[in-house]
Amino acid sequence: MLGSYRAELLKLRKRSAVWVLFGAGLVLSLIFGYLLPYLSYATGDEQTDGVPRAQVLAGMLPARVVDNVIGGYPIFAGALSLVLGAIVLGGEYTWGTLKTIFTQRPGRGAILLAHLLGIATTIAVWVLGMFAACALCSIGIAAAENGAMTWPSLLDLAKGLAGGWLVLMMWALAGAVLAVAFRNVALPIGLGVVWILGIEALFAGVVNSLLPDLEFISDALPGANAGSLVFAVTGMATADAPPGVREAVGGGRSLLTILAYCALFGVLAAWRTKRRDVT
Amino acid sequence: MDALVEVSGLTKRYGDTLAVDGVDLRVLPGEVYGFLGPNGAGKTTTLRILTGLIAPTSGRVRVLGGTPGRPDVLGKTGSMIESPAFYPYLSGLDNLRLLAEYAEVPRHRVDEVLDLVDLRERSRDRFSAYSLGMKQRLGVAAALLKDPELVILDEPTNGLDPAGMRDMRRLIRELGSDGRTVLLSSHLLGEVQQICDRVGIIDAGRMVAEHHVEDLRGEQELLIRAAPRESAHSVLSGLLGADAVHRYDDMLRVQVDPARAADLNRALVEAGIAVSELHTSERALEDVFFQLTTTGAKSDVG
């Protein structure tokens, strides 16, 4: 099992697409978390879109670093994670490498587990990498603007980063299970990204305005729970949330729902992988 | 002797298509077994079942005494099924290294198999930059990584140039002479004839023959060039029976013990027929193959 895990890490480490996805997530975090707010702060009047300058600055200081790292995870970074899950599993089908690794020593279940552990490790590296970059930016801004160098407590940091990791993991597993289902890379990415960036928000909007009796469905969807968990672990105000990220349910319920989605996606992927003819 | 691969009544159905139809197959320890058949005959499907990649619809399959695809069986089996599939963004070396991790074999084995297939110098190139022949050789290297008891190779000389084919055949013969068991599929008759001890012929999903190569080729016969040919045909038919004498290009092919060559020569000369050429000829595996797979003859030809 350890050998299979090491093999997965080797594949992931040397795959440029993994680093491109990480880079895209990092750049988006820094642009929306720091660059644009700082430009607005530096060039704006006392108020920007009704938000006082001091509040804009406070949003970029170390105390709010967790918000900036994981605030976009339910939507944008989530989509990138889904792509990661899809390319890791789907690539094995499109390249035909599944037959090569399935004829080595480990069983199919062990190989799939190694894939998922590899994804989990990669996402942990992403989260820590984004945290490091955001932390550096917040330190720089605090130093430049004489802002407070106050950090969240270690517990809050751990809760925030773990919650963010779990949100990304859920989307990556969704990409993985779609890739296993379609034995492909492109279709899972297309369907998954359209779901994350469009369909779920559209559905929630329609339910809220026209069909409030169906709210229990929209509240059970992965994106709604991802947003709710991010709200719960950051204490972020609704006004500070990135577009599309909403607080639909409580923190405990969202945590359980996301864990249930992770388990469901993992079990479905294992079931299909173990039973399938590899041609 | 216990067979390393034992298959009986193997069937694989895809919807209405019967890809493998009641195949029986036995591969004995230490032999090089050729699995011969035209494209689409069911060779690759059978080999996929033997490596656990697909499940049979029915039938009994035992590989190295166990169920195909189980870790204990996979650990002693090396295989290359259809075209070699590797990660295109990794070098050949990294591809083998990660397979070594999966297979839990020591890393020095990677260098050994690279040397074995003569790919050491290009091992740091990306797999996507490899020629077809290099990809094929990397596939064989991967199959040998576990130092397996049983090597299953699906058309290993596909895409190789003549020199590459010669080297690959030599390598396979060496594997066989090392005491390893090799199950080799091919649609190249000459290849099987050169390399294999025994051969199974599959056509339209059914095994139509399974024998030693020598047995399949059958007894020797005589080729005679004589003029006039029709007179020679009459004389020989009178002596041996019409069924034993066949026209073959501008010669006669005579199914008879080659020890009688002198008798036949004398009979022809005494009948006033000029004999310009008389020699023995082995029936080629090719003849057997076409007889079994294209004439619809499904009977065994031992």
PDB file of N, CA and C in Angstrom, chain B residues 237-290:
ATOM      1  N   SER B 237       0.386 -40.950 -59.088  1.00  0.00           N
ATOM      2  CA  SER B 237      -0.953 -41.274 -58.585  1.00  0.00           C
ATOM      3  C   SER B 237      -1.179 -42.775 -58.644  1.00  0.00           C
ATOM      4  N   GLY B 238      -0.667 -43.398 -59.748  1.00  0.00           N
ATOM      5  CA  GLY B 238      -0.808 -44.843 -59.867  1.00  0.00           C
ATOM      6  C   GLY B 238      -0.067 -45.573 -58.759  1.00  0.00           C
ATOM      7  N   LEU B 239       1.078 -45.037 -58.366  1.00  0.00           N
ATOM      8  CA  LEU B 239       1.887 -45.695 -57.335  1.00  0.00           C
ATOM      9  C   LEU B 239       1.369 -45.435 -55.916  1.00  0.00           C
ATOM     10  N   LEU B 240       0.953 -44.182 -55.662  1.00  0.00           N
ATOM     11  CA  LEU B 240       0.680 -43.768 -54.274  1.00  0.00           C
ATOM     12  C   LEU B 240      -0.798 -43.482 -53.989  1.00  0.00           C
ATOM     13  N   GLY B 241      -1.565 -43.402 -55.036  1.00  0.00           N
ATOM     14  CA  GLY B 241      -2.958 -43.001 -54.848  1.00  0.00           C
ATOM     15  C   GLY B 241      -3.111 -41.522 -55.184  1.00  0.00           C
ATOM     16  N   ALA B 242      -4.255 -41.157 -55.746  1.00  0.00           N
ATOM     17  CA  ALA B 242      -4.462 -39.782 -56.224  1.00  0.00           C
ATOM     18  C   ALA B 242      -4.453 -38.774 -55.084  1.00  0.00           C
ATOM     19  N   ASP B 243      -4.880 -39.201 -53.889  1.00  0.00           N
ATOM     20  CA  ASP B 243      -4.954 -38.256 -52.759  1.00  0.00           C
ATOM     21  C   ASP B 243      -3.580 -37.790 -52.293  1.00  0.00           C
ATOM     22  N   ALA B 244      -2.541 -38.568 -52.624  1.00  0.00           N
ATOM     23  CA  ALA B 244      -1.200 -38.243 -52.113  1.00  0.00           C
ATOM     24  C   ALA B 244      -0.434 -37.311 -53.039  1.00  0.00           C
ATOM     25  N   VAL B 245      -0.966 -37.021 -54.204  1.00  0.00           N
ATOM     26  CA  VAL B 245      -0.215 -36.219 -55.186  1.00  0.00           C
ATOM     27  C   VAL B 245      -1.014 -34.961 -55.522  1.00  0.00           C
ATOM     28  N   HIS B 246      -0.361 -33.801 -55.350  1.00  0.00           N
ATOM     29  CA  HIS B 246      -1.058 -32.531 -55.590  1.00  0.00           C
ATOM     30  C   HIS B 246      -0.198 -31.652 -56.479  1.00  0.00           C
ATOM     31  N   ARG B 247      -0.852 -30.912 -57.355  1.00  0.00           N
ATOM     32  CA  ARG B 247      -0.134 -29.930 -58.179  1.00  0.00           C
ATOM     33  C   ARG B 247       0.175 -28.714 -57.290  1.00  0.00           C
ATOM     34  N   TYR B 248       1.379 -28.234 -57.389  1.00  0.00           N
ATOM     35  CA  TYR B 248       1.809 -27.122 -56.532  1.00  0.00           C
ATOM     36  C   TYR B 248       2.713 -26.224 -57.366  1.00  0.00           C
ATOM     37  N   ASP B 249       2.199 -25.064 -57.764  1.00  0.00           N
ATOM     38  CA  ASP B 249       2.867 -24.219 -58.770  1.00  0.00           C
ATOM     39  C   ASP B 249       3.164 -25.090 -59.997  1.00  0.00           C
ATOM     40  N   ASP B 250       4.427 -25.118 -60.436  1.00  0.00           N
ATOM     41  CA  ASP B 250       4.744 -25.965 -61.599  1.00  0.00           C
ATOM     42  C   ASP B 250       5.375 -27.284 -61.147  1.00  0.00           C
ATOM     43  N   MET B 251       5.164 -27.623 -59.881  1.00  0.00           N
ATOM     44  CA  MET B 251       5.743 -28.857 -59.336  1.00  0.00           C
ATOM     45  C   MET B 251       4.632 -29.794 -58.865  1.00  0.00           C
ATOM     46  N   LEU B 252       5.050 -30.898 -58.314  1.00  0.00           N
ATOM     47  CA  LEU B 252       4.098 -31.810 -57.677  1.00  0.00           C
ATOM     48  C   LEU B 252       4.479 -31.946 -56.209  1.00  0.00           C
ATOM     49  N   ARG B 253       3.480 -31.898 -55.366  1.00  0.00           N
ATOM     50  CA  ARG B 253       3.720 -32.079 -53.931  1.00  0.00           C
ATOM     51  C   ARG B 253       3.203 -33.484 -53.591  1.00  0.00           C
ATOM     52  N   VAL B 254       4.096 -34.296 -53.025  1.00  0.00           N
ATOM     53  CA  VAL B 254       3.759 -35.700 -52.827  1.00  0.00           C
ATOM     54  C   VAL B 254       3.865 -36.040 -51.340  1.00  0.00           C
ATOM     55  N   GLN B 255       2.754 -36.472 -50.773  1.00  0.00           N
ATOM     56  CA  GLN B 255       2.754 -36.817 -49.353  1.00  0.00           C
ATOM     57  C   GLN B 255       3.179 -38.279 -49.212  1.00  0.00           C
ATOM     58  N   VAL B 256       4.454 -38.435 -48.888  1.00  0.00           N
ATOM     59  CA  VAL B 256       5.040 -39.763 -48.828  1.00  0.00           C
ATOM     60  C   VAL B 256       6.273 -39.704 -47.934  1.00  0.00           C
ATOM     61  N   ASP B 257       6.642 -40.844 -47.395  1.00  0.00           N
ATOM     62  CA  ASP B 257       7.860 -40.895 -46.589  1.00  0.00           C
ATOM     63  C   ASP B 257       9.056 -40.504 -47.470  1.00  0.00           C
ATOM     64  N   PRO B 258       9.832 -39.486 -47.082  1.00  0.00           N
ATOM     65  CA  PRO B 258      10.954 -39.051 -47.935  1.00  0.00           C
ATOM     66  C   PRO B 258      11.955 -40.162 -48.239  1.00  0.00           C
ATOM     67  N   ALA B 259      11.943 -41.224 -47.438  1.00  0.00           N
ATOM     68  CA  ALA B 259      12.866 -42.338 -47.701  1.00  0.00           C
ATOM     69  C   ALA B 259      12.557 -43.022 -49.040  1.00  0.00           C
ATOM     70  N   ARG B 260      11.371 -42.800 -49.577  1.00  0.00           N
ATOM     71  CA  ARG B 260      11.007 -43.440 -50.855  1.00  0.00           C
ATOM     72  C   ARG B 260      11.361 -42.572 -52.057  1.00  0.00           C
ATOM     73  N   ALA B 261      12.104 -41.499 -51.834  1.00  0.00           N
ATOM     74  CA  ALA B 261      12.425 -40.566 -52.923  1.00  0.00           C
ATOM     75  C   ALA B 261      13.124 -41.277 -54.084  1.00  0.00           C
ATOM     76  N   ALA B 262      14.094 -42.156 -53.770  1.00  0.00           N
ATOM     77  CA  ALA B 262      14.852 -42.837 -54.835  1.00  0.00           C
ATOM     78  C   ALA B 262      13.941 -43.734 -55.664  1.00  0.00           C
ATOM     79  N   ASP B 263      13.015 -44.444 -54.978  1.00  0.00           N
ATOM     80  CA  ASP B 263      12.069 -45.323 -55.688  1.00  0.00           C
ATOM     81  C   ASP B 263      11.221 -44.517 -56.669  1.00  0.00           C
ATOM     82  N   LEU B 264      10.732 -43.381 -56.192  1.00  0.00           N
ATOM     83  CA  LEU B 264       9.857 -42.577 -57.052  1.00  0.00           C
ATOM     84  C   LEU B 264      10.629 -42.013 -58.238  1.00  0.00           C
ATOM     85  N   ASN B 265      11.862 -41.582 -57.962  1.00  0.00           N
ATOM     86  CA  ASN B 265      12.709 -41.043 -59.035  1.00  0.00           C
ATOM     87  C   ASN B 265      12.914 -42.101 -60.115  1.00  0.00           C
ATOM     88  N   ARG B 266      13.232 -43.346 -59.671  1.00  0.00           N
ATOM     89  CA  ARG B 266      13.465 -44.432 -60.629  1.00  0.00           C
ATOM     90  C   ARG B 266      12.207 -44.704 -61.443  1.00  0.00           C
ATOM     91  N   ALA B 267      11.059 -44.720 -60.801  1.00  0.00           N
ATOM     92  CA  ALA B 267       9.800 -45.009 -61.505  1.00  0.00           C
ATOM     93  C   ALA B 267       9.510 -43.950 -62.559  1.00  0.00           C
ATOM     94  N   LEU B 268       9.787 -42.709 -62.215  1.00  0.00           N
ATOM     95  CA  LEU B 268       9.524 -41.618 -63.167  1.00  0.00           C
ATOM     96  C   LEU B 268      10.479 -41.709 -64.362  1.00  0.00           C
ATOM     97  N   VAL B 269      11.742 -41.965 -64.071  1.00  0.00           N
ATOM     98  CA  VAL B 269      12.740 -42.037 -65.152  1.00  0.00           C
ATOM     99  C   VAL B 269      12.413 -43.217 -66.074  1.00  0.00           C
ATOM    100  N   GLU B 270      12.052 -44.355 -65.469  1.00  0.00           N
ATOM    101  CA  GLU B 270      11.717 -45.530 -66.277  1.00  0.00           C
ATOM    102  C   GLU B 270      10.489 -45.286 -67.153  1.00  0.00           C
ATOM    103  N   ALA B 271       9.624 -44.346 -66.716  1.00  0.00           N
ATOM    104  CA  ALA B 271       8.438 -44.011 -67.527  1.00  0.00           C
ATOM    105  C   ALA B 271       8.756 -42.955 -68.570  1.00  0.00           C
ATOM    106  N   GLY B 272      10.032 -42.593 -68.715  1.00  0.00           N
ATOM    107  CA  GLY B 272      10.449 -41.631 -69.729  1.00  0.00           C
ATOM    108  C   GLY B 272      10.215 -40.185 -69.325  1.00  0.00           C
ATOM    109  N   ILE B 273      10.098 -39.945 -68.022  1.00  0.00           N
ATOM    110  CA  ILE B 273       9.844 -38.575 -67.534  1.00  0.00           C
ATOM    111  C   ILE B 273      11.149 -38.002 -66.990  1.00  0.00           C
ATOM    112  N   ALA B 274      11.441 -36.750 -67.389  1.00  0.00           N
ATOM    113  CA  ALA B 274      12.674 -36.103 -66.929  1.00  0.00           C
ATOM    114  C   ALA B 274      12.440 -35.458 -65.563  1.00  0.00           C
ATOM    115  N   VAL B 275      13.220 -35.873 -64.585  1.00  0.00           N
ATOM    116  CA  VAL B 275      13.103 -35.294 -63.228  1.00  0.00           C
ATOM    117  C   VAL B 275      14.236 -34.286 -63.046  1.00  0.00           C
ATOM    118  N   SER B 276      13.871 -33.019 -62.904  1.00  0.00           N
ATOM    119  CA  SER B 276      14.916 -31.993 -62.778  1.00  0.00           C
ATOM    120  C   SER B 276      15.129 -31.551 -61.330  1.00  0.00           C
ATOM    121  N   GLU B 277      14.180 -31.866 -60.452  1.00  0.00           N
ATOM    122  CA  GLU B 277      14.331 -31.434 -59.049  1.00  0.00           C
ATOM    123  C   GLU B 277      13.502 -32.361 -58.171  1.00  0.00           C
ATOM    124  N   LEU B 278      14.088 -32.753 -57.050  1.00  0.00           N
ATOM    125  CA  LEU B 278      13.352 -33.603 -56.102  1.00  0.00           C
ATOM    126  C   LEU B 278      13.914 -33.325 -54.713  1.00  0.00           C
ATOM    127  N   HIS B 279      13.083 -32.806 -53.847  1.00  0.00           N
ATOM    128  CA  HIS B 279      13.596 -32.536 -52.488  1.00  0.00           C
ATOM    129  C   HIS B 279      12.456 -32.621 -51.479  1.00  0.00           C
ATOM    130  N   THR B 280      12.848 -32.718 -50.212  1.00  0.00           N
ATOM    131  CA  THR B 280      11.827 -32.786 -49.153  1.00  0.00           C
ATOM    132  C   THR B 280      11.352 -31.381 -48.802  1.00  0.00           C
ATOM    133  N   SER B 281      10.139 -31.319 -48.285  1.00  0.00           N
ATOM    134  CA  SER B 281       9.576 -30.025 -47.871  1.00  0.00           C
ATOM    135  C   SER B 281       8.770 -30.234 -46.607  1.00  0.00           C
ATOM    136  N   GLU B 282       8.965 -29.332 -45.636  1.00  0.00           N
ATOM    137  CA  GLU B 282       8.152 -29.396 -44.431  1.00  0.00           C
ATOM    138  C   GLU B 282       6.890 -28.590 -44.647  1.00  0.00           C
ATOM    139  N   ARG B 283       5.799 -29.105 -44.176  1.00  0.00           N
ATOM    140  CA  ARG B 283       4.582 -28.322 -44.240  1.00  0.00           C
ATOM    141  C   ARG B 283       4.747 -27.144 -43.287  1.00  0.00           C
ATOM    142  N   ALA B 284       4.510 -25.941 -43.736  1.00  0.00           N
ATOM    143  CA  ALA B 284       4.684 -24.774 -42.874  1.00  0.00           C
ATOM    144  C   ALA B 284       3.488 -24.634 -41.944  1.00  0.00           C
ATOM    145  N   LEU B 285       3.764 -23.998 -40.794  1.00  0.00           N
ATOM    146  CA  LEU B 285       2.676 -23.722 -39.860  1.00  0.00           C
ATOM    147  C   LEU B 285       1.597 -22.882 -40.547  1.00  0.00           C
ATOM    148  N   GLU B 286       2.062 -22.078 -41.483  1.00  0.00           N
ATOM    149  CA  GLU B 286       1.132 -21.227 -42.225  1.00  0.00           C
ATOM    150  C   GLU B 286       0.049 -22.056 -42.913  1.00  0.00           C
ATOM    151  N   ASP B 287       0.476 -23.180 -43.490  1.00  0.00           N
ATOM    152  CA  ASP B 287      -0.502 -24.038 -44.176  1.00  0.00           C
ATOM    153  C   ASP B 287      -1.539 -24.561 -43.194  1.00  0.00           C
ATOM    154  N   VAL B 288      -1.054 -24.974 -42.016  1.00  0.00           N
ATOM    155  CA  VAL B 288      -1.962 -25.505 -40.996  1.00  0.00           C
ATOM    156  C   VAL B 288      -2.922 -24.416 -40.552  1.00  0.00           C
ATOM    157  N   PHE B 289      -2.348 -23.241 -40.336  1.00  0.00           N
ATOM    158  CA  PHE B 289      -3.144 -22.122 -39.846  1.00  0.00           C
ATOM    159  C   PHE B 289      -4.290 -21.805 -40.814  1.00  0.00           C
ATOM    160  N   PHE B 290      -3.957 -21.698 -42.086  1.00  0.00           N
ATOM    161  CA  PHE B 290      -5.006 -21.356 -43.050  1.00  0.00           C
ATOM    162  C   PHE B 290      -6.006 -22.492 -43.202  1.00  0.00           C
TER     163      PHE B 290
END
